[in-house]
C-alpha cells in the first residue's frame, strides 16, 4: 500500500492506493484507490483574496497528521500496512512543501520504507490516468506521444510527453498563469474569490464579442502573456461610467474568450508541431466549460482525443501523486533512486529537501 501526500499550495491532500491493483489491465478505481481525501483551505484564504503562504503552511501542519489518520480509517488499514510513501517535493510554496516532505520523510524513516519525492506537475499529468470519478470508471494508462495543457492558478504549460517520464515544455507563460488572469480580472470586475469560477459563471450571460481584448505575444507559438489583458480590462472597465450587470457580463465574457482563445491558439500550434495522439487538459482552469468546448471542437478536426480528468483530480489532490508513485514503482522496482525519486536513507538524507522551483524537463533536480 502506498501513502501519498500533497501539500504544495492550499490543499492538504492524502491518498492511499494499492499499486498491485495495476497488474490487471484497466483496474477499477475501487481496486486501486483506497482513500482520497482533500482538506481545502479555501475559506481560510478567501478574506485575503489569495493564498497567504505562512497561514497555508501552518494549516498543513495542523491538518496533515489528522488527514493521514482519517485516510487509514477510510482504507481500513493501519500505518503498518503502508509499504511506501510518495510526496510532492515541488514546485510550490516552500513552507507548505516543507510540511509534507518532513512528514513523509519521518513516516518513511520510522518504518524503513521507500520514499518517492515527486514533481507536482508530473502528478497533474498522471491524474489523466484516473479519468472520470464514476462508479464504473477504470484506471487507464497514458498513451505516447501526448501533449498536455496544464492550466492552474500557478502554471500555464504545454508539455510534450514523448515516453514514460520524458517531458519537453512546448509553451509556457511569460508572466501571469491563466488561472491567475481569471482571478485578477474577476477582482477588477468586483467578483468574489476565487475569481475563475465566478467570472465564468457571469460570462455565461455576456456577449464575448462586446469588447475586443488582445491576445498577448500572438506571434510566438511557445509563449503566453496575460498581464496585458488584465491591464486592458482594467482600462476599459474604468472608462465605463454606468457599470450594470450586463456590462459586467459582457466584460467577463470578452475577457474569458481572450484567455480561452490564447490558450487554444498556442495549444493547436503545439498539436501541429508534435502530432500527439491525445491532449490532456488538467489544472483548475480545466473546469472552464468554454475552454473545454473550444478545445474539443478544434481537436476533433485534427483527430486528437481530448482527455480531461474528473474535476476533483484536475485541481490539487493526492490521488494524482499516488497514481504517479504507483507507476514509478512499477517501472523501477530494481532501484527507486532514479529520476525524480529518492530512496529513504537512514538517517534521511538532508539533500532531498523541497524544491520550490523545479522544471519538468529535469526530474533529477538540481545537482
Ligand atoms: O489547480 P488549482 O485548483 O490550484 C492551483 O492553482 O494549483 O487551480 C485554481 C485556479 C484558480 O486560478 C481558479 O480561478 C481557476 O483555477 N479556475 C477557473 C475555473 N475554476 C477554477 N478558471 C476559469 N474557469 C473556471 N470555471
Ligand atoms: Zn497544482
Coordinates of C-alpha atoms and ligand atoms in Angstrom, one line a residue:
X1 CA 0.0 0.0 0.0
X2 CA 1.3 3.4 -1.0
X3 CA 0.6 6.5 1.1
X4 CA 0.6 9.7 -1.0
X5 CA 0.9 13.3 0.4
X6 CA 0.3 16.6 -1.3
X7 CA 0.9 20.0 0.4
X8 CA 2.4 22.2 -2.3
X9 CA -0.2 25.0 -2.1
X10 CA -3.5 25.5 -0.2
X11 CA -4.9 21.9 -0.2
X12 CA -3.8 19.4 2.3
X13 CA -4.4 16.0 0.5
X14 CA -3.7 12.4 1.4
X15 CA -4.4 9.3 -0.7
X16 CA -3.7 5.6 -0.2
X17 CA -3.5 3.3 -3.2
X18 CA -2.7 -0.4 -3.9
X19 CA -0.1 -0.4 -6.7
X20 CA -0.6 -4.2 -7.1
X21 CA -4.0 -3.5 -8.5
X22 CA -2.3 -2.1 -11.6
X23 CA -1.2 -5.7 -12.5
X24 CA -4.5 -6.3 -14.1
X25 CA -5.5 -4.4 -17.2
X26 CA -7.6 -1.2 -16.5
X27 CA -8.4 -1.9 -12.8
X28 CA -11.4 -0.2 -11.3
X29 CA -10.9 2.9 -9.0
X30 CA -12.1 1.0 -6.0
X31 CA -9.5 -1.7 -6.5
X32 CA -6.7 0.9 -6.9
X33 CA -7.6 3.9 -4.8
X34 CA -8.3 3.0 -1.2
X35 CA -8.6 6.6 0.2
X36 CA -8.6 10.0 -1.4
X37 CA -9.0 13.0 0.9
X38 CA -8.7 16.7 0.3
X39 CA -8.9 19.3 3.1
X40 CA -9.3 22.6 1.3
X41 CA -8.1 25.9 2.8
X42 CA -10.3 27.9 0.5
X43 CA -12.3 29.6 3.3
X44 CA -9.1 30.4 5.3
X45 CA -7.6 32.5 2.4
X46 CA -10.9 33.9 1.0
X47 CA -10.8 37.0 3.1
X48 CA -7.3 37.9 1.9
X49 CA -8.2 37.4 -1.8
X50 CA -5.4 34.9 -2.3
X51 CA -3.3 32.2 -0.7
X52 CA -1.2 33.5 2.3
X53 CA 1.8 31.2 2.3
X54 CA 2.6 31.3 6.1
X55 CA -1.1 30.6 7.0
X56 CA -1.2 27.8 4.5
X57 CA 1.9 26.1 5.9
X58 CA 0.6 26.4 9.5
X59 CA -2.7 24.9 8.4
X60 CA -1.0 21.9 6.7
X61 CA 0.9 21.4 9.9
X62 CA -2.4 21.1 11.9
X63 CA -4.3 19.1 9.3
X64 CA -1.8 16.6 7.7
X65 CA -1.4 14.2 10.7
X66 CA -5.2 14.1 11.2
X67 CA -5.9 13.6 7.5
X68 CA -3.4 10.6 7.3
X69 CA -5.2 9.1 10.3
X70 CA -8.5 9.6 8.5
X71 CA -7.2 8.1 5.3
X72 CA -6.1 5.0 7.1
X73 CA -9.5 4.7 8.6
X74 CA -11.3 5.1 5.3
X75 CA -9.0 2.5 3.8
X76 CA -9.4 0.2 6.8
X77 CA -5.7 -0.1 7.2
X78 CA -3.1 0.6 9.9
X79 CA 0.1 2.5 9.5
X80 CA 1.9 -0.8 9.5
X81 CA 0.2 -1.8 6.2
X82 CA 1.9 1.1 4.4
X83 CA 4.9 -0.1 2.5
X84 CA 6.0 3.1 0.6
X85 CA 5.4 6.8 0.8
X86 CA 5.1 9.3 -2.1
X87 CA 5.2 13.0 -1.5
X88 CA 5.1 16.2 -3.6
X89 CA 8.7 17.6 -3.5
X90 CA 7.9 20.7 -5.6
X91 CA 7.4 23.0 -7.2
X92 CA 5.2 25.0 -4.8
X93 CA 5.3 27.2 -1.7
X94 CA 8.4 26.5 0.4
X95 CA 6.8 26.3 3.8
X96 CA 3.9 24.2 2.6
X97 CA 6.2 21.7 0.8
X98 CA 8.4 21.5 3.9
X99 CA 5.4 20.2 6.0
X100 CA 4.6 17.4 3.6
X101 CA 8.2 16.5 2.8
X102 CA 9.2 16.4 6.5
X103 CA 6.2 14.4 7.5
X104 CA 6.8 11.9 4.6
X105 CA 10.5 11.5 5.4
X106 CA 9.8 10.9 9.1
X107 CA 7.0 8.4 8.3
X108 CA 9.2 6.5 5.8
X109 CA 12.3 6.6 8.0
X110 CA 10.5 5.4 11.1
X111 CA 9.1 2.4 9.2
X112 CA 12.2 1.8 7.0
X113 CA 10.1 2.0 3.8
X114 CA 10.9 3.7 0.5
X115 CA 10.1 7.4 -0.1
X116 CA 9.3 8.7 -3.5
X117 CA 9.7 12.5 -3.9
X118 CA 7.7 13.6 -6.9
X119 CA 7.1 16.5 -9.1
X120 CA 3.7 18.2 -8.6
X121 CA 3.1 18.9 -12.3
X122 CA 4.0 15.4 -13.3
X123 CA 1.3 14.3 -10.8
X124 CA -1.1 16.6 -12.6
X125 CA -0.3 14.7 -15.9
X126 CA -0.9 11.3 -14.2
X127 CA -4.3 12.5 -12.9
X128 CA -5.4 11.8 -16.5
X129 CA -4.9 8.0 -15.8
X130 CA -7.7 8.3 -13.2
X131 CA -10.1 9.6 -15.7
X132 CA -13.7 10.1 -14.5
X133 CA -14.9 9.7 -10.9
X134 CA -17.9 7.5 -11.8
X135 CA -18.6 4.1 -10.1
X136 CA -17.6 2.1 -13.2
X137 CA -14.5 4.2 -14.1
X138 CA -11.2 2.4 -14.8
X139 CA -7.6 3.4 -14.4
X140 CA -6.2 3.7 -18.0
X141 CA -2.5 4.4 -18.8
X142 CA -1.3 7.5 -20.6
X143 CA -0.5 7.0 -24.3
X144 CA 2.6 8.4 -26.0
X145 CA 3.1 10.7 -27.7
X146 CA 0.7 13.0 -26.0
X147 CA 0.5 16.7 -25.3
X148 CA -0.7 18.2 -22.0
X149 CA -2.1 21.6 -21.3
X150 CA -1.7 22.3 -17.6
X151 CA -3.6 25.4 -16.6
X152 CA -3.9 26.4 -12.9
X153 CA -3.6 29.4 -10.7
X154 CA 0.2 29.0 -10.7
X155 CA 1.1 27.4 -14.0
X156 CA 0.3 27.6 -17.7
X157 CA 2.3 24.9 -19.5
X158 CA 2.1 23.0 -22.7
X159 CA 4.1 19.8 -22.2
X160 CA 5.0 17.1 -24.7
X161 CA 5.1 13.6 -23.3
X162 CA 7.2 11.5 -25.7
X163 CA 7.6 8.5 -23.5
X164 CA 7.2 7.5 -19.8
X165 CA 8.6 10.3 -17.7
X166 CA 10.2 12.2 -20.6
X167 CA 8.8 15.7 -20.9
X168 CA 9.5 18.7 -23.0
X169 CA 8.0 22.2 -22.4
X170 CA 6.4 23.2 -25.7
X171 CA 5.0 26.5 -24.5
X172 CA 4.7 28.4 -21.2
X173 CA 3.6 31.8 -19.8
X174 CA 6.0 34.7 -19.6
X175 CA 4.0 36.4 -16.8
X176 CA 0.7 35.5 -15.2
X177 CA -0.8 32.0 -15.2
X178 CA -4.1 31.6 -17.0
X179 CA -5.9 31.0 -13.6
X180 CA -4.2 34.0 -12.2
X181 CA -5.5 36.0 -15.1
X182 CA -9.1 34.8 -14.4
X183 CA -8.7 35.6 -10.7
X184 CA -7.2 39.1 -11.3
X185 CA -9.8 40.1 -13.9
X186 CA -12.5 38.8 -11.6
X187 CA -11.2 41.1 -8.9
X188 CA -11.2 44.1 -11.3
X189 CA -14.8 43.3 -12.1
X190 CA -15.7 43.1 -8.4
X191 CA -16.5 39.4 -8.4
X192 CA -16.0 37.2 -5.4
X193 CA -12.9 35.0 -4.6
X194 CA -11.9 32.6 -6.2
X195 CA -12.4 34.6 -9.3
X196 CA -12.2 31.9 -12.0
X197 CA -15.4 30.1 -11.3
X198 CA -17.2 33.4 -10.6
X199 CA -16.0 35.0 -13.8
X200 CA -17.0 32.1 -15.9
X201 CA -20.4 32.0 -14.3
X202 CA -21.1 35.7 -15.0
X203 CA -19.7 35.3 -18.6
X204 CA -22.4 32.8 -19.4
X205 CA -24.9 35.6 -19.9
X206 CA -22.5 38.0 -21.6
X207 CA -21.6 38.7 -25.2
X208 CA -18.0 37.6 -25.9
X209 CA -17.7 40.0 -28.9
X210 CA -18.8 43.1 -26.9
X211 CA -15.1 44.1 -26.3
X212 CA -12.0 43.3 -28.4
X213 CA -9.3 42.3 -26.0
X214 CA -5.7 41.5 -27.1
X215 CA -4.0 38.1 -27.3
X216 CA -0.6 38.6 -25.8
X217 CA 2.5 37.6 -27.9
X218 CA 0.2 36.3 -30.6
X219 CA 3.0 35.5 -33.0
X220 CA 5.1 33.4 -30.5
X221 CA 3.8 29.8 -30.5
X222 CA 5.9 29.0 -27.5
X223 CA 4.7 31.6 -25.1
X224 CA 1.6 33.1 -23.5
X225 CA 1.3 36.5 -21.9
X226 CA -1.8 37.5 -19.8
X227 CA -0.6 40.6 -18.0
X228 CA -1.5 43.0 -20.9
X229 CA -5.1 41.6 -20.9
X230 CA -5.5 42.4 -17.3
X231 CA -4.4 46.0 -17.8
X232 CA -6.7 46.3 -20.9
X233 CA -9.7 45.0 -19.0
X234 CA -9.0 47.4 -16.1
X235 CA -8.7 50.4 -18.5
X236 CA -12.0 49.6 -20.3
X237 CA -13.8 48.9 -17.1
X238 CA -12.6 52.3 -15.6
X239 CA -13.9 54.1 -18.7
X240 CA -17.4 52.9 -18.3
X241 CA -19.5 55.2 -16.1
X242 CA -22.5 53.0 -15.7
X243 CA -21.3 49.5 -15.0
X244 CA -24.5 47.5 -14.7
X245 CA -24.7 43.7 -14.7
X246 CA -25.0 43.5 -18.5
X247 CA -21.8 45.4 -18.9
X248 CA -20.0 43.3 -16.3
X249 CA -21.2 40.1 -18.1
X250 CA -20.0 41.4 -21.4
X251 CA -16.6 42.3 -20.0
X252 CA -16.4 38.9 -18.3
X253 CA -17.4 37.0 -21.5
X254 CA -15.0 39.0 -23.7
X255 CA -12.1 38.6 -21.2
X256 CA -12.8 34.9 -20.9
X257 CA -12.8 34.5 -24.6
X258 CA -9.4 36.3 -24.9
X259 CA -7.9 33.9 -22.4
X260 CA -9.5 30.8 -23.9
X261 CA -8.6 31.8 -27.5
X262 CA -5.0 32.4 -26.4
X263 CA -4.8 29.0 -24.7
X264 CA -6.4 27.3 -27.7
X265 CA -4.2 29.1 -30.3
X266 CA -0.9 28.1 -28.8
X267 CA -2.2 24.6 -28.0
X268 CA -3.2 23.9 -31.5
X269 CA 0.1 25.3 -32.8
X270 CA 1.8 22.7 -30.4
X271 CA -0.5 20.0 -31.7
X272 CA 0.6 20.7 -35.3
X273 CA 4.3 20.6 -34.3
X274 CA 4.2 17.5 -32.1
X275 CA 1.4 15.4 -33.6
X276 CA 0.1 13.9 -30.4
X277 CA -2.5 11.1 -30.1
X278 CA -4.2 12.7 -27.2
X279 CA -4.4 16.1 -25.5
X280 CA -4.6 16.0 -21.7
X281 CA -6.2 19.1 -20.2
X282 CA -5.8 19.5 -16.4
X283 CA -5.3 22.1 -13.6
X284 CA -8.1 24.2 -12.1
X285 CA -8.8 26.1 -15.3
X286 CA -9.8 22.8 -16.9
X287 CA -13.1 23.4 -15.1
X288 CA -13.8 26.2 -17.6
X289 CA -16.5 24.9 -19.9
X290 CA -15.8 27.4 -22.7
X291 CA -12.2 26.2 -22.8
X292 CA -13.2 22.6 -23.0
X293 CA -15.8 23.3 -25.6
X294 CA -13.5 25.3 -28.0
X295 CA -10.6 22.8 -27.5
X296 CA -12.8 19.8 -28.2
X297 CA -14.1 21.4 -31.4
X298 CA -10.6 22.2 -32.6
X299 CA -9.1 18.9 -31.6
X300 CA -11.8 16.9 -33.3
X301 CA -10.8 18.5 -36.6
X302 CA -7.3 17.1 -36.1
X303 CA -8.5 13.7 -34.9
X304 CA -6.9 14.2 -31.5
X305 CA -8.7 12.9 -28.4
X306 CA -9.3 15.3 -25.6
X307 CA -8.7 13.7 -22.2
X308 CA -9.9 15.6 -19.1
X309 CA -9.8 14.0 -15.6
X310 CA -12.7 14.4 -13.3
X311 CA -12.6 17.9 -11.8
X312 CA -11.7 16.5 -8.4
X313 CA -8.4 15.3 -9.9
X314 CA -7.9 18.4 -12.1
X315 CA -7.3 20.6 -9.0
X316 CA -4.7 19.8 -6.4
X317 CA -5.1 16.3 -4.9
X318 CA -3.1 13.4 -3.6
X319 CA -4.7 10.7 -5.8
X320 CA -2.6 12.0 -8.7
X321 CA 0.6 11.7 -6.6
X322 CA -0.5 8.1 -5.7
X323 CA -1.1 7.4 -9.4
X324 CA 2.3 8.7 -10.4
X325 CA 4.0 7.0 -7.4
X326 CA 2.4 3.6 -8.3
X327 CA 3.6 3.9 -11.9
X328 CA 7.1 4.9 -10.8
X329 CA 7.2 1.8 -8.5
X330 CA 6.0 -0.4 -11.4
X331 CA 8.8 0.9 -13.7
X332 CA 11.7 1.0 -11.2
X333 CA 11.3 -1.9 -8.9
X334 CA 15.0 -2.6 -9.1
X335 CA 16.1 0.8 -7.9
X336 CA 14.0 3.6 -6.6
X337 CA 16.8 6.1 -6.6
X338 CA 16.1 7.2 -10.2
X339 CA 14.8 10.4 -11.8
X340 CA 12.6 12.4 -9.5
X341 CA 12.7 9.7 -6.8
X342 CA 14.8 9.4 -3.7
X343 CA 15.1 6.1 -1.7
X344 CA 14.7 6.5 2.0
X345 CA 18.1 6.9 3.5
X346 CA 19.0 6.2 7.1
X347 CA 19.1 8.8 8.5
X348 CA 17.0 10.8 6.0
X349 CA 19.4 12.5 3.6
X350 CA 19.0 16.2 4.2
X351 CA 19.9 16.8 0.5
X352 CA 16.4 15.7 -0.5
X353 CA 14.5 18.8 0.6
X354 CA 11.6 20.5 -1.1
X355 CA 12.2 22.2 -4.4
X356 CA 10.1 25.4 -4.7
X357 CA 11.2 25.7 -8.3
X358 CA 11.7 22.6 -10.4
X359 CA 11.5 22.0 -14.1
X360 CA 9.6 19.0 -15.5
X361 CA 12.4 18.7 -18.0
X362 CA 14.9 18.0 -15.2
X363 CA 13.3 15.5 -12.9
X364 CA 16.6 14.7 -11.2
X365 CA 16.5 18.2 -9.8
X366 CA 19.5 20.5 -9.2
X367 CA 22.8 18.7 -8.9
Ligands
LIG1 O1 -5.3 23.7 -9.9 P1 -5.9 24.7 -9.0 O2 -7.0 24.3 -8.1 O3 -4.9 25.3 -8.0 C1 -3.6 25.8 -8.3 O4 -3.5 26.9 -8.8 O5 -2.7 25.0 -8.2 O6 -6.4 25.9 -9.9 C2 -7.0 27.0 -9.4 C3 -7.2 28.0 -10.5 C4 -7.7 29.4 -9.9 O7 -7.0 30.4 -10.6 C5 -9.2 29.4 -10.4 O8 -9.7 30.7 -10.5 C6 -9.1 28.6 -11.7 O9 -8.2 27.6 -11.4 N1 -10.5 28.1 -12.0 C7 -11.2 28.5 -13.1 C8 -12.4 27.9 -13.1 N2 -12.4 27.1 -12.0 C9 -11.2 27.3 -11.3 N3 -10.8 29.4 -14.1 C10 -11.7 29.5 -15.1 N4 -12.9 29.0 -15.1 C11 -13.3 28.1 -14.2 N5 -14.5 27.6 -14.2
LIG2 ZN1 -1.4 22.1 -8.9

